[in-house]
PDB file of C-alpha atoms in Angstrom:
ATOM      1  CA  MET A   1     -40.935  42.754  37.480  1.00  0.00           C
ATOM      2  CA  ILE A   2     -44.187  41.545  35.821  1.00  0.00           C
ATOM      3  CA  GLY A   3     -45.056  38.275  34.715  1.00  0.00           C
ATOM      4  CA  THR A   4     -46.607  37.741  31.177  1.00  0.00           C
ATOM      5  CA  VAL A   5     -49.225  35.380  30.073  1.00  0.00           C
ATOM      6  CA  ILE A   6     -50.114  34.966  26.164  1.00  0.00           C
ATOM      7  CA  VAL A   7     -53.558  33.460  25.706  1.00  0.00           C
ATOM      8  CA  THR A   8     -54.191  32.502  22.036  1.00  0.00           C
ATOM      9  CA  HIS A   9     -56.353  30.664  19.513  1.00  0.00           C
ATOM     10  CA  GLY A  10     -54.237  27.344  19.105  1.00  0.00           C
ATOM     11  CA  ILE A  11     -50.298  27.062  20.097  1.00  0.00           C
ATOM     12  CA  ILE A  12     -49.375  30.425  18.461  1.00  0.00           C
ATOM     13  CA  GLY A  13     -48.556  32.092  21.850  1.00  0.00           C
ATOM     14  CA  ILE A  14     -46.890  29.083  23.285  1.00  0.00           C
ATOM     15  CA  GLU A  15     -44.436  29.279  19.856  1.00  0.00           C
ATOM     16  CA  MET A  16     -43.929  32.728  20.447  1.00  0.00           C
ATOM     17  CA  VAL A  17     -42.957  32.445  24.129  1.00  0.00           C
ATOM     18  CA  LYS A  18     -40.221  29.546  22.751  1.00  0.00           C
ATOM     19  CA  VAL A  19     -38.880  32.027  20.422  1.00  0.00           C
ATOM     20  CA  ALA A  20     -38.263  34.773  23.011  1.00  0.00           C
ATOM     21  CA  ARG A  21     -36.750  32.569  25.051  1.00  0.00           C
ATOM     22  CA  SER A  22     -34.402  31.295  22.321  1.00  0.00           C
ATOM     23  CA  ILE A  23     -33.451  34.597  21.640  1.00  0.00           C
ATOM     24  CA  VAL A  24     -33.429  36.642  25.186  1.00  0.00           C
ATOM     25  CA  ARG A  25     -30.950  35.204  27.714  1.00  0.00           C
ATOM     26  CA  ASP A  26     -32.584  34.756  31.326  1.00  0.00           C
ATOM     27  CA  PRO A  27     -36.290  35.904  29.881  1.00  0.00           C
ATOM     28  CA  GLN A  28     -38.498  37.417  32.414  1.00  0.00           C
ATOM     29  CA  PRO A  29     -41.447  35.010  33.941  1.00  0.00           C
ATOM     30  CA  MET A  30     -43.396  34.222  30.512  1.00  0.00           C
ATOM     31  CA  VAL A  31     -45.825  31.363  29.393  1.00  0.00           C
ATOM     32  CA  GLY A  32     -48.069  30.738  26.949  1.00  0.00           C
ATOM     33  CA  VAL A  33     -51.932  29.305  26.783  1.00  0.00           C
ATOM     34  CA  ALA A  34     -53.442  27.712  23.753  1.00  0.00           C
ATOM     35  CA  LEU A  35     -57.079  27.542  23.653  1.00  0.00           C
ATOM     36  CA  GLU A  36     -59.137  25.308  21.319  1.00  0.00           C
ATOM     37  CA  HIS A  37     -62.647  26.119  19.972  1.00  0.00           C
ATOM     38  CA  ASP A  38     -64.218  22.667  21.429  1.00  0.00           C
ATOM     39  CA  GLU A  39     -62.963  23.310  24.878  1.00  0.00           C
ATOM     40  CA  ASN A  40     -65.340  24.010  27.867  1.00  0.00           C
ATOM     41  CA  LEU A  41     -64.864  27.918  29.029  1.00  0.00           C
ATOM     42  CA  GLU A  42     -64.532  27.206  32.524  1.00  0.00           C
ATOM     43  CA  LEU A  43     -61.604  24.820  31.831  1.00  0.00           C
ATOM     44  CA  MET A  44     -60.211  27.523  29.637  1.00  0.00           C
ATOM     45  CA  SER A  45     -60.620  30.051  32.011  1.00  0.00           C
ATOM     46  CA  GLY A  46     -59.092  27.595  34.909  1.00  0.00           C
ATOM     47  CA  ARG A  47     -55.838  27.132  32.617  1.00  0.00           C
ATOM     48  CA  ILE A  48     -55.303  30.937  32.283  1.00  0.00           C
ATOM     49  CA  ARG A  49     -55.896  31.260  36.027  1.00  0.00           C
ATOM     50  CA  GLU A  50     -53.111  28.569  36.629  1.00  0.00           C
ATOM     51  CA  ALA A  51     -50.930  30.332  33.981  1.00  0.00           C
ATOM     52  CA  ILE A  52     -51.292  33.823  35.820  1.00  0.00           C
ATOM     53  CA  GLN A  53     -50.071  32.016  39.386  1.00  0.00           C
ATOM     54  CA  SER A  54     -47.273  30.658  37.670  1.00  0.00           C
ATOM     55  CA  VAL A  55     -45.694  33.847  36.537  1.00  0.00           C
ATOM     56  CA  GLN A  56     -47.168  35.750  39.429  1.00  0.00           C
ATOM     57  CA  GLN A  57     -44.739  38.925  40.124  1.00  0.00           C
ATOM     58  CA  ASP A  58     -44.754  41.821  42.627  1.00  0.00           C
ATOM     59  CA  GLY A  59     -45.301  44.287  39.728  1.00  0.00           C
ATOM     60  CA  GLY A  60     -48.475  42.179  38.426  1.00  0.00           C
ATOM     61  CA  ILE A  61     -49.506  40.490  35.256  1.00  0.00           C
ATOM     62  CA  LEU A  62     -49.701  41.543  31.712  1.00  0.00           C
ATOM     63  CA  LEU A  63     -52.261  39.313  29.562  1.00  0.00           C
ATOM     64  CA  LEU A  64     -51.676  39.443  25.581  1.00  0.00           C
ATOM     65  CA  SER A  65     -54.125  38.028  23.580  1.00  0.00           C
ATOM     66  CA  ASP A  66     -54.454  37.590  19.617  1.00  0.00           C
ATOM     67  CA  LEU A  67     -58.038  39.267  18.721  1.00  0.00           C
ATOM     68  CA  PHE A  68     -59.818  41.425  20.429  1.00  0.00           C
ATOM     69  CA  GLY A  69     -63.557  40.021  20.965  1.00  0.00           C
ATOM     70  CA  GLY A  70     -62.485  36.437  20.535  1.00  0.00           C
ATOM     71  CA  THR A  71     -62.741  33.733  23.310  1.00  0.00           C
ATOM     72  CA  PRO A  72     -58.938  34.292  24.280  1.00  0.00           C
ATOM     73  CA  SER A  73     -59.442  38.143  25.089  1.00  0.00           C
ATOM     74  CA  ASN A  74     -62.979  37.961  26.309  1.00  0.00           C
ATOM     75  CA  LEU A  75     -61.614  35.475  28.899  1.00  0.00           C
ATOM     76  CA  CYS A  76     -58.391  37.379  29.610  1.00  0.00           C
ATOM     77  CA  LEU A  77     -60.633  40.392  30.601  1.00  0.00           C
ATOM     78  CA  SER A  78     -62.328  38.531  33.084  1.00  0.00           C
ATOM     79  CA  PHE A  79     -59.025  38.646  35.071  1.00  0.00           C
ATOM     80  CA  LEU A  80     -58.564  42.520  34.798  1.00  0.00           C
ATOM     81  CA  GLU A  81     -57.838  43.897  38.049  1.00  0.00           C
ATOM     82  CA  GLN A  82     -56.268  47.748  38.517  1.00  0.00           C
ATOM     83  CA  ASP A  83     -52.744  47.843  39.021  1.00  0.00           C
ATOM     84  CA  ARG A  84     -52.559  44.003  39.193  1.00  0.00           C
ATOM     85  CA  VAL A  85     -53.620  42.398  35.794  1.00  0.00           C
ATOM     86  CA  GLU A  86     -53.481  44.297  32.525  1.00  0.00           C
ATOM     87  CA  VAL A  87     -54.824  43.142  29.134  1.00  0.00           C
ATOM     88  CA  ILE A  88     -53.333  44.000  25.849  1.00  0.00           C
ATOM     89  CA  THR A  89     -55.123  42.602  22.457  1.00  0.00           C
ATOM     90  CA  GLY A  90     -53.476  42.057  19.522  1.00  0.00           C
ATOM     91  CA  PHE A  91     -49.557  41.376  19.735  1.00  0.00           C
ATOM     92  CA  ASN A  92     -46.488  40.711  17.564  1.00  0.00           C
ATOM     93  CA  LEU A  93     -43.258  39.021  18.216  1.00  0.00           C
ATOM     94  CA  PRO A  94     -41.282  42.302  18.722  1.00  0.00           C
ATOM     95  CA  MET A  95     -43.260  43.065  22.029  1.00  0.00           C
ATOM     96  CA  VAL A  96     -42.852  39.550  23.227  1.00  0.00           C
ATOM     97  CA  ILE A  97     -39.258  39.903  22.902  1.00  0.00           C
ATOM     98  CA  LYS A  98     -39.261  43.092  24.482  1.00  0.00           C
ATOM     99  CA  LEU A  99     -41.262  41.846  27.460  1.00  0.00           C
ATOM    100  CA  ALA A 100     -39.122  38.882  27.898  1.00  0.00           C
ATOM    101  CA  SER A 101     -36.038  41.107  28.185  1.00  0.00           C
ATOM    102  CA  PHE A 102     -37.775  44.121  30.351  1.00  0.00           C
ATOM    103  CA  ARG A 103     -36.228  44.795  33.291  1.00  0.00           C
ATOM    104  CA  GLU A 104     -37.388  48.334  34.031  1.00  0.00           C
ATOM    105  CA  THR A 105     -39.219  48.875  37.264  1.00  0.00           C
ATOM    106  CA  LYS A 106     -42.290  50.843  36.403  1.00  0.00           C
ATOM    107  CA  PRO A 107     -46.042  50.665  37.215  1.00  0.00           C
ATOM    108  CA  LEU A 108     -47.712  48.122  35.324  1.00  0.00           C
ATOM    109  CA  THR A 109     -49.889  50.757  33.496  1.00  0.00           C
ATOM    110  CA  GLU A 110     -47.013  52.254  32.255  1.00  0.00           C
ATOM    111  CA  ILE A 111     -45.441  49.186  31.040  1.00  0.00           C
ATOM    112  CA  ALA A 112     -48.533  47.927  29.232  1.00  0.00           C
ATOM    113  CA  THR A 113     -48.728  51.296  27.587  1.00  0.00           C
ATOM    114  CA  PHE A 114     -44.980  51.232  26.271  1.00  0.00           C
ATOM    115  CA  ILE A 115     -45.484  47.587  25.090  1.00  0.00           C
ATOM    116  CA  LYS A 116     -48.659  48.445  23.041  1.00  0.00           C
ATOM    117  CA  ASN A 117     -46.599  51.552  21.429  1.00  0.00           C
ATOM    118  CA  TYR A 118     -43.685  49.481  20.998  1.00  0.00           C
ATOM    119  CA  GLY A 119     -45.315  46.665  18.910  1.00  0.00           C
ATOM    120  CA  GLN A 120     -47.401  49.606  16.625  1.00  0.00           C
ATOM    121  CA  LYS A 121     -44.041  51.058  16.149  1.00  0.00           C
ATOM    122  CA  ASN A 122     -42.427  48.016  15.110  1.00  0.00           C
ATOM    123  CA  ILE A 123     -45.090  47.208  12.480  1.00  0.00           C
ATOM    124  CA  THR A 124     -43.415  48.589   9.177  1.00  0.00           C
ATOM    125  CA  LEU A 125     -44.377  48.331   5.385  1.00  0.00           C
ATOM    126  CA  ALA A 126     -40.962  47.190   3.919  1.00  0.00           C
ATOM    127  CA  GLY A 127     -41.367  49.364   0.313  1.00  0.00           C
ATOM    128  CA  GLU A 128     -41.692  52.363   2.512  1.00  0.00           C
ATOM    129  CA  VAL A 129     -38.735  51.390   4.765  1.00  0.00           C
ATOM    130  CA  LEU A 130     -36.306  50.677   1.418  1.00  0.00           C
ATOM    131  CA  LYS A 131     -37.149  53.501  -0.181  1.00  0.00           C
ATOM    132  CA  LYS A 132     -35.538  55.829   2.385  1.00  0.00           C
TER     133      LYS A 132
END
């Protein structure tokens, strides 16, 4: 089992966790961290560290951040640790729900790759789908 921490500008990550918990019965360990632009970087990093510790699992930790190159992703990248902590930048609700319900035992890197691909696959252009 893995733990998930969603780190975002503002409260969007916290809200996504709430939505996933309302949909998935008995969700996997997951927490959101909201960062504000006027916060101290050390304080933000400390809150991410605390969140990681709160969902720590034998399978490792997957950090999701909202935007590559933004403060949330840059801070998350400082926690990268091979086979223990992985980071995906850019995420969507299907990914969060899938992680909340994910029960398979696989290496962290395999789970991270699967979730990245799952999120991309669940981006659709409605007009294309409805034409079929």
